C-alpha positions as YAML, in Angstrom:
chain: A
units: angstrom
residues:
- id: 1
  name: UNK
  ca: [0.00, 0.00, 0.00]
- id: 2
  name: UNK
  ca: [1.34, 3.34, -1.11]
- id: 3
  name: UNK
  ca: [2.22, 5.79, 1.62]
- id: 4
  name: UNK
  ca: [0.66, 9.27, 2.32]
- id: 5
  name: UNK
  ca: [1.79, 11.51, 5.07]
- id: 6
  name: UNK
  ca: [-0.97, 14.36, 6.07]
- id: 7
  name: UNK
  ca: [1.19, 17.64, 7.62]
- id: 8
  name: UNK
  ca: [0.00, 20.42, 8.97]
- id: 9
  name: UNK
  ca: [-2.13, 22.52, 11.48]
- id: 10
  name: UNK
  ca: [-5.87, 21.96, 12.75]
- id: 11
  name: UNK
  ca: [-7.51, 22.95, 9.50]
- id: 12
  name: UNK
  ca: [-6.09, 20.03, 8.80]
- id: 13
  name: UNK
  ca: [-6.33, 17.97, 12.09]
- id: 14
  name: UNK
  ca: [-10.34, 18.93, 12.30]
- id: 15
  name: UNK
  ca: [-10.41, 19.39, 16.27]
- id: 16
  name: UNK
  ca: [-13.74, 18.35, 17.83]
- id: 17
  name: UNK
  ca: [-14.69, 16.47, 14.64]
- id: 18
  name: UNK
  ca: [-15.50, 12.82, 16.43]
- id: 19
  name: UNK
  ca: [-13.88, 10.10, 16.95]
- id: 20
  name: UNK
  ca: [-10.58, 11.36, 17.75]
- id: 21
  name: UNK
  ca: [-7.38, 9.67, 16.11]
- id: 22
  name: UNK
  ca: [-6.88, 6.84, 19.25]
- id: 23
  name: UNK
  ca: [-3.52, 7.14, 21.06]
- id: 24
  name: UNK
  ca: [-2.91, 10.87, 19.47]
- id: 25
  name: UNK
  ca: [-2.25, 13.32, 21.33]
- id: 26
  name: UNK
  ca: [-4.88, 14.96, 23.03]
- id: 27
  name: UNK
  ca: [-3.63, 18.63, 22.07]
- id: 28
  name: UNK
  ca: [-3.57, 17.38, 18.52]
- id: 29
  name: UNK
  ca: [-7.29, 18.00, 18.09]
- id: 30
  name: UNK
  ca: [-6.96, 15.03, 15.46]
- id: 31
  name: UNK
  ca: [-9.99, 13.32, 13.75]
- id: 32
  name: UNK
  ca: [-10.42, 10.29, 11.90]
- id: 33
  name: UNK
  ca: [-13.02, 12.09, 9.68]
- id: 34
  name: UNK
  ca: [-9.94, 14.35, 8.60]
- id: 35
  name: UNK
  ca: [-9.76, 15.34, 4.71]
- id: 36
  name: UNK
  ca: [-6.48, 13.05, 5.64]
- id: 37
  name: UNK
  ca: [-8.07, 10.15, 6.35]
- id: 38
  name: UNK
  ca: [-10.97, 10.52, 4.26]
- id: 39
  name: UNK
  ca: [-8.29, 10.45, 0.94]
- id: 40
  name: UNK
  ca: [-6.64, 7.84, 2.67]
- id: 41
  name: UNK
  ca: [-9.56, 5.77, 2.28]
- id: 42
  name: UNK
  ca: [-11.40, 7.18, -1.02]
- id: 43
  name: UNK
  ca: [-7.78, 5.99, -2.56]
- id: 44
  name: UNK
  ca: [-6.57, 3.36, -0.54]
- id: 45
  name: UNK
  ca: [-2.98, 4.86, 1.10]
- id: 46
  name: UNK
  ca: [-1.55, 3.79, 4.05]
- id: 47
  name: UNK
  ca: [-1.98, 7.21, 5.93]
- id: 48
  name: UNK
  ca: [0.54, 8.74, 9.04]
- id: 49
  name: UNK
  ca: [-1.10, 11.71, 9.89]
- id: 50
  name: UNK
  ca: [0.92, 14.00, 12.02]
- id: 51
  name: UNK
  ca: [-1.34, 16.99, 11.93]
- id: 52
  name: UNK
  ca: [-1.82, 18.84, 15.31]
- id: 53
  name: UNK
  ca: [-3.61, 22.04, 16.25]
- id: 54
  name: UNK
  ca: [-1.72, 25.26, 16.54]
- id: 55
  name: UNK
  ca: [1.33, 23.90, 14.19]
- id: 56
  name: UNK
  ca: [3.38, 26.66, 12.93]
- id: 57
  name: UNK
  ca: [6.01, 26.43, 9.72]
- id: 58
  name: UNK
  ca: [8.46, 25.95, 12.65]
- id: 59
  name: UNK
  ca: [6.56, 22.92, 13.84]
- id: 60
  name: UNK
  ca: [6.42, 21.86, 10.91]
- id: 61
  name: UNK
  ca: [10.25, 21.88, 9.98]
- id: 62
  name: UNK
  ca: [12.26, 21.94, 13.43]
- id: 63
  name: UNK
  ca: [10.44, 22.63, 16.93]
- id: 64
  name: UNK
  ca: [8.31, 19.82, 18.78]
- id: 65
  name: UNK
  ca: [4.68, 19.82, 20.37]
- id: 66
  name: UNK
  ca: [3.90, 18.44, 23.26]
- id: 67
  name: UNK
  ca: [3.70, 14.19, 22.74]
- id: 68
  name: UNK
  ca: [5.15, 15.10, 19.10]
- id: 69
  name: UNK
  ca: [8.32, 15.87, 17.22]
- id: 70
  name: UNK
  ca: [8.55, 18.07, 14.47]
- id: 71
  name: UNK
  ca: [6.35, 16.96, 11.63]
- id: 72
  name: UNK
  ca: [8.88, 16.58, 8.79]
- id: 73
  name: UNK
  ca: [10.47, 13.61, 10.58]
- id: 74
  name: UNK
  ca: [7.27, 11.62, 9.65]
- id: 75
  name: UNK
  ca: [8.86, 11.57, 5.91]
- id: 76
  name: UNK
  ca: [10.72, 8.42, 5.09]
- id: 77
  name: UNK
  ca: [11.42, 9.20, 1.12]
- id: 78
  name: UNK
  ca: [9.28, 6.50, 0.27]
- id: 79
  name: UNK
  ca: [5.76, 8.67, 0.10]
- id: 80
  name: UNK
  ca: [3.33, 8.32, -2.90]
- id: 81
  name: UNK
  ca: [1.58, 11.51, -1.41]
- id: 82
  name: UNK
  ca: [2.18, 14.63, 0.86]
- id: 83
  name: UNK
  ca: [-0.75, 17.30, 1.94]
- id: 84
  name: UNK
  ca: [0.61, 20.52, 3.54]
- id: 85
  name: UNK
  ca: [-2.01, 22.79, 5.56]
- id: 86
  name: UNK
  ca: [0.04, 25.26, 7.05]
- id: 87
  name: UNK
  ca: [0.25, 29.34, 7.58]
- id: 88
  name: UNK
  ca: [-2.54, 30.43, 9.71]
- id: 89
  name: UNK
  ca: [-0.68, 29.79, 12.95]
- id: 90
  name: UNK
  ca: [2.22, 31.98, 11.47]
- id: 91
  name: UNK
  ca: [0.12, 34.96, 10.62]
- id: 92
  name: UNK
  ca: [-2.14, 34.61, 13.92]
- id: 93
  name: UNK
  ca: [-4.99, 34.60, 11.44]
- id: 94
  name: UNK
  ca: [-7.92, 32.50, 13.50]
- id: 95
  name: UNK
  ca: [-6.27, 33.66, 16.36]
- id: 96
  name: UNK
  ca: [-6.91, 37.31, 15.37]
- id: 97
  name: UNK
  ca: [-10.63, 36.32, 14.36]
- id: 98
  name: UNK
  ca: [-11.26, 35.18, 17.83]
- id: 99
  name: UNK
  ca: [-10.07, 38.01, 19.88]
- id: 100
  name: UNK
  ca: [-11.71, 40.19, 17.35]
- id: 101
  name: UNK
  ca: [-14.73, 38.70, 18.60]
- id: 102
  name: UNK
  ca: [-14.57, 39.14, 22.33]
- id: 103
  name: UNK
  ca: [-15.95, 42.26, 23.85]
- id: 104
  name: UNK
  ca: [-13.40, 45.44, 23.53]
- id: 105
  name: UNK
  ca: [-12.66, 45.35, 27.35]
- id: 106
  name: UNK
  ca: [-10.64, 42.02, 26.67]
- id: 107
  name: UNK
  ca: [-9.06, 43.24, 23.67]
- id: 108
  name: UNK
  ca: [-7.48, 46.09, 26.37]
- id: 109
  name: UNK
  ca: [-5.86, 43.23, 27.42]
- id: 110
  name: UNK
  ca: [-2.23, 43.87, 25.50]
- id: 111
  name: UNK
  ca: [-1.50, 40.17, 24.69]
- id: 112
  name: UNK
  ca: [-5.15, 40.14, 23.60]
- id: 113
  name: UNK
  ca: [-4.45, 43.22, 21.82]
- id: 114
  name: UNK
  ca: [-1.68, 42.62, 19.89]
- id: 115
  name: UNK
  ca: [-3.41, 40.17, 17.99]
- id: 116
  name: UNK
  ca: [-5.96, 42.28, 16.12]
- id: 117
  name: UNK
  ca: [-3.42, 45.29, 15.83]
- id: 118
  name: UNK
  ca: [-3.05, 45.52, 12.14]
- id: 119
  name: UNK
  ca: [0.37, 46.28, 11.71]
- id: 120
  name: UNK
  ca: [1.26, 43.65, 13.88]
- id: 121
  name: UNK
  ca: [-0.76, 41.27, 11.18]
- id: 122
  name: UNK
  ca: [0.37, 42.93, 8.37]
- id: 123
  name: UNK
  ca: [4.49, 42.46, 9.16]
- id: 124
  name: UNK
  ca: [3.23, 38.56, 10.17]
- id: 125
  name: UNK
  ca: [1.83, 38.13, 6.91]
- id: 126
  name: UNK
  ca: [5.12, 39.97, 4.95]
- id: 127
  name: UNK
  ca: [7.19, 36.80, 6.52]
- id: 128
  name: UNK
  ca: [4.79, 34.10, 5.45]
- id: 129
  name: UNK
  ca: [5.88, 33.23, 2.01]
- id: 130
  name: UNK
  ca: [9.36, 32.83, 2.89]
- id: 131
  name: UNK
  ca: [8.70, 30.79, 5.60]
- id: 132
  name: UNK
  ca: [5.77, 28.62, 3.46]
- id: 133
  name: UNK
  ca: [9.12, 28.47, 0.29]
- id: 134
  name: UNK
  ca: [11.06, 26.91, 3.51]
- id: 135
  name: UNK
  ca: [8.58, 24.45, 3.87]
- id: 136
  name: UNK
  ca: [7.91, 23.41, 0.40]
- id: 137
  name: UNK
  ca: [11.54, 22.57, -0.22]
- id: 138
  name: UNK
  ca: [12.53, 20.51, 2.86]
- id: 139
  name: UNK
  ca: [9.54, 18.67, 2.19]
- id: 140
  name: UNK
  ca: [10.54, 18.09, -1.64]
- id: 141
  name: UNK
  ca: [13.67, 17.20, -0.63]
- id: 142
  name: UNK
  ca: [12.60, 14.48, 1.48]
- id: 143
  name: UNK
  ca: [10.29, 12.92, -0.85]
- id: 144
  name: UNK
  ca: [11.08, 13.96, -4.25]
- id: 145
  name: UNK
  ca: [9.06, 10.88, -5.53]
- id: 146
  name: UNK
  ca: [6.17, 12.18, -4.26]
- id: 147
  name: UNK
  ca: [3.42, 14.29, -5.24]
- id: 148
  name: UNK
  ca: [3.69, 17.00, -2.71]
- id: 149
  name: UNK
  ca: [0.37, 19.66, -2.29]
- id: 150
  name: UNK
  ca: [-0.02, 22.23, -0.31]
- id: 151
  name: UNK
  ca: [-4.05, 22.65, 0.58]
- id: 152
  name: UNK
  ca: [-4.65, 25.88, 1.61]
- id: 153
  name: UNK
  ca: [-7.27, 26.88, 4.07]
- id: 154
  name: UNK
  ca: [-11.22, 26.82, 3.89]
- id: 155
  name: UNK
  ca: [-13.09, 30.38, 3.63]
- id: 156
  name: UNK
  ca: [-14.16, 31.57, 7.00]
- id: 157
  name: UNK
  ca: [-15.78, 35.05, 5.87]
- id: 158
  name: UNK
  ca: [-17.71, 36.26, 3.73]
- id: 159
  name: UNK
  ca: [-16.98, 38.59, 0.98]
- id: 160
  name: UNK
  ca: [-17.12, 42.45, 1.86]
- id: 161
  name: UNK
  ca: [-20.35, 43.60, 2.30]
- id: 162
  name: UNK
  ca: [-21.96, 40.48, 3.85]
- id: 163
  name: UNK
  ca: [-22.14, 41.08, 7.73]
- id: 164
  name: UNK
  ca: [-19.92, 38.48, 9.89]
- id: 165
  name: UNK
  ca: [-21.37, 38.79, 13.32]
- id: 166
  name: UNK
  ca: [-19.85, 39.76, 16.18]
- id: 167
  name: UNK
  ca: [-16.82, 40.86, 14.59]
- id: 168
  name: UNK
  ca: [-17.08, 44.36, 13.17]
- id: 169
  name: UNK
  ca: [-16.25, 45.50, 9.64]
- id: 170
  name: UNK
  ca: [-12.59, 47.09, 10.08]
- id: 171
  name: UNK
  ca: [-12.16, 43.45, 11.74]
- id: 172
  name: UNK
  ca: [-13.56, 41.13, 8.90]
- id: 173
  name: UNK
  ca: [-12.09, 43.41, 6.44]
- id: 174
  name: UNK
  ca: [-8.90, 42.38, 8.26]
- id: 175
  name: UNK
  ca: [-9.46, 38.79, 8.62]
- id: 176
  name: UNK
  ca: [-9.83, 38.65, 4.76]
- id: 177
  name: UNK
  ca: [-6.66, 40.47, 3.86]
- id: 178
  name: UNK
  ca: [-5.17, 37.59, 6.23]
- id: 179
  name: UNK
  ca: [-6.72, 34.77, 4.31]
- id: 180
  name: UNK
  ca: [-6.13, 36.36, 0.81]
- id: 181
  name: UNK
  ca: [-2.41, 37.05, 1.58]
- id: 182
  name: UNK
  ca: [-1.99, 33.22, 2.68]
- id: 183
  name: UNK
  ca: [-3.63, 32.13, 0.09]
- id: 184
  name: UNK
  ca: [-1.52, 33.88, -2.30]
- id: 185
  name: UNK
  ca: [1.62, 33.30, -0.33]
- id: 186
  name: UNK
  ca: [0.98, 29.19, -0.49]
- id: 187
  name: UNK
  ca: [0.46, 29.21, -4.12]
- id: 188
  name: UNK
  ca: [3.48, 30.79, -4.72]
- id: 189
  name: UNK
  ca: [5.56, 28.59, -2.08]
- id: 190
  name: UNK
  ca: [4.12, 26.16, -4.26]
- id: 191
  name: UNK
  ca: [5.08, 27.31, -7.58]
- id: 192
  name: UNK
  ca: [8.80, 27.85, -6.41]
- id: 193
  name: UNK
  ca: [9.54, 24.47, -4.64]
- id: 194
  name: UNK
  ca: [7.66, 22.11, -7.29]
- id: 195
  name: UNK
  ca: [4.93, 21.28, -5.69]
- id: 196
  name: UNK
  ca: [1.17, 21.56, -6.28]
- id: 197
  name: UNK
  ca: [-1.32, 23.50, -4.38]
- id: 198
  name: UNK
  ca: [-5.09, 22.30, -4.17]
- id: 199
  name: UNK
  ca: [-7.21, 25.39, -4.06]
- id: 200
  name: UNK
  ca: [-9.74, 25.17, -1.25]
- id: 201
  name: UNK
  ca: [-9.80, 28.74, -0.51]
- id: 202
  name: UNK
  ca: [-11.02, 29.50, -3.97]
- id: 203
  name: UNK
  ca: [-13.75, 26.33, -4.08]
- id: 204
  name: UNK
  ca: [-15.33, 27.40, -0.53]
- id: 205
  name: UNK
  ca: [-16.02, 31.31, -1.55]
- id: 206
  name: UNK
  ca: [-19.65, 30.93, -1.08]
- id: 207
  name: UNK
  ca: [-19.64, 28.23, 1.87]
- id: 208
  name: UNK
  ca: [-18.03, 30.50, 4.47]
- id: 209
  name: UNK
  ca: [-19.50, 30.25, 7.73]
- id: 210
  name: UNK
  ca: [-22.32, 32.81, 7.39]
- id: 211
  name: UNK
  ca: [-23.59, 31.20, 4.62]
- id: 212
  name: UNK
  ca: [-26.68, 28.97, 3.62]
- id: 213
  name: UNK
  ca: [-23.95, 25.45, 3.64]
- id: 214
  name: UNK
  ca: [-21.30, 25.90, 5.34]
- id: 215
  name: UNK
  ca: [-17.99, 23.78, 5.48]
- id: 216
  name: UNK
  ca: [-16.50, 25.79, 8.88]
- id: 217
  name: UNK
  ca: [-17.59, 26.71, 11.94]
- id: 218
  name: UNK
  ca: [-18.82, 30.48, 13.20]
- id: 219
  name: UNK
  ca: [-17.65, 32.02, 17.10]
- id: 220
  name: UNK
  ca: [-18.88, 30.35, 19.51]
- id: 221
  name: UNK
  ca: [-17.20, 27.68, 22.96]
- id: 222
  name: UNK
  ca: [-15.16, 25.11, 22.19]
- id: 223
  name: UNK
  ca: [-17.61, 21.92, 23.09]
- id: 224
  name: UNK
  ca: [-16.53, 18.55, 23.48]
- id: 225
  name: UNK
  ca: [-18.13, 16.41, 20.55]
- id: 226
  name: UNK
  ca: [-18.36, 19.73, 18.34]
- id: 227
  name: UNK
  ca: [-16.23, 20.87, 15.55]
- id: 228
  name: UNK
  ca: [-13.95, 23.80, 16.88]
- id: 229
  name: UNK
  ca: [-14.86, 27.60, 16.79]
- id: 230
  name: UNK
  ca: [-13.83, 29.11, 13.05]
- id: 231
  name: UNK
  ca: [-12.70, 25.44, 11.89]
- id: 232
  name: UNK
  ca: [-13.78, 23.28, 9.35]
- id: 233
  name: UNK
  ca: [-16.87, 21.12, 10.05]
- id: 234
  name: UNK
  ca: [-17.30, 17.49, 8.68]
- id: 235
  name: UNK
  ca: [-19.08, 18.90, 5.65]
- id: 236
  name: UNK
  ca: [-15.81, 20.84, 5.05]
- id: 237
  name: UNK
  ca: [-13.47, 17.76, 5.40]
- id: 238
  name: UNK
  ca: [-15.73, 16.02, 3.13]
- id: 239
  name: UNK
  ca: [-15.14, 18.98, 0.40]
- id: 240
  name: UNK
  ca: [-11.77, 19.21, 0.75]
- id: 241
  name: UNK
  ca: [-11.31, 15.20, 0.53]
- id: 242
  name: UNK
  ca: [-13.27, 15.67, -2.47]
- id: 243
  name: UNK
  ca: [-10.47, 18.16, -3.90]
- id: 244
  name: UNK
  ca: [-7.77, 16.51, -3.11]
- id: 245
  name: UNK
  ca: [-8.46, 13.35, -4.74]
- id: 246
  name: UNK
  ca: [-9.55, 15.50, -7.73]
- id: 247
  name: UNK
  ca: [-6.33, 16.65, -8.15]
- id: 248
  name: UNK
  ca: [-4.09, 13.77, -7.06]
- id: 249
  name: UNK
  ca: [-6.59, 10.65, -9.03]
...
């Protein structure tokens, strides 16, 4: 059975989507109804998933998570397939969304603050293709048999113009300069190391979470047995499985 190794952060991992991955770790947030493991199956790979929640480029490449090494060291040179979700983290992108979200005496707070401060976002996002390039070729050259793609992240908000409850507009306007700079920054990483990038960003314009079907999640309490707060739901993994073996079949 041909290998496939699933990398990257919990828009990949699908925390709260049940059942959980047994024996992963709990931080992980990983689910066996994954887009990972639902191209696993669709296509018949033998799967290692090493996807955990609040990975970063760096935890990708060279520093741990608790229960887990760094993610690259899941690569044996002998993969058919590798998926790369990976970026938000870096940026502080759902991160931002979530604080945005709180009432404005918690964003006082300055940790709490620095998070939806713009500039602060905006020099994040300057260092993300760089970082994303850094990715793509260690990856590549650990597996240069494989097919390597980078899936880039599900649509959280709608387009301008569309209220996205509670956050306000300056904020939303924000969050989607966020998403459209990774987006563009992965595509390019991709382009310059050889690798392919599935477009999920694009396909999911008018499933956002405000809309009529949605593949992610709005605000709201993490809940056990729930998809997480601005994730993907199992609807999303589904669609995103879908793309994947589109492109890969």
């Amino acid at each position: 059975m041909s290998r496939y190794v699933a990398l990257g952060s919990s828009m990949a991992a699908g925390p709260g989507i049940r059942p959980r991955v047994k024996g992963s770790p709990l931080r992980a947030g990983r689910s066996q109804r994954n887009y990972a493991h639902l191209v696993a199956a669709r296509l018949g790979l033998d799967l290692v998933d090493v996807t955990y929640s609040g990975a970063t480029t760096a935890n990708i490449l060279t520093s741990p998570q608790p229960g887990a090494a760094p993610q690259i060291s899941a690569l044996d040179g002998t993969e058919e397939l590798v998926t790369i979700t990976i970026g938000g983290n870096d940026i502080g992108y759902v991160p931002m969304l979530m604080v945005a979200g709180l009432p404005r005496v918690l964003r006082a707070v300055p940790r709490l603050g620095a998070l939806v401060d713009r500039d602060a976002r905006e020099a994040a996002l300057a260092g993300i293709g760089s970082a994303l390039e850094d990715v793509g070729r260690q990856v590549r050259g650990r597996c240069p048999q494989a097919r390597v793609c980078f899936v880039d992240y599900l649509t959280l908000l709608p387009p301008a113009g569309i209220p996205a409850p509670p956050l306000s507009d300056v904020d939303a306007a924000t969050g989607r300069r966020l998403a459209e700079g990774l987006e563009q920054a992965t595509a390019e990483a991709a382009a310059a190391t050889g690798c392919e990038v599935v477009r999920v960003a694009e396909a999911s314009r008018t499933h956002h979470a405000w809309s009529a079907d949605p593949w992610t999640t709005r605000f709201g309490l993490p809940l056990p047995g729930r998809p997480a707060p601005l994730h993907p739901n199992a609807a999303g993994m589904r669609a995103v499985a879908d793309l994947v073996v589109a492109q890969v079949s």
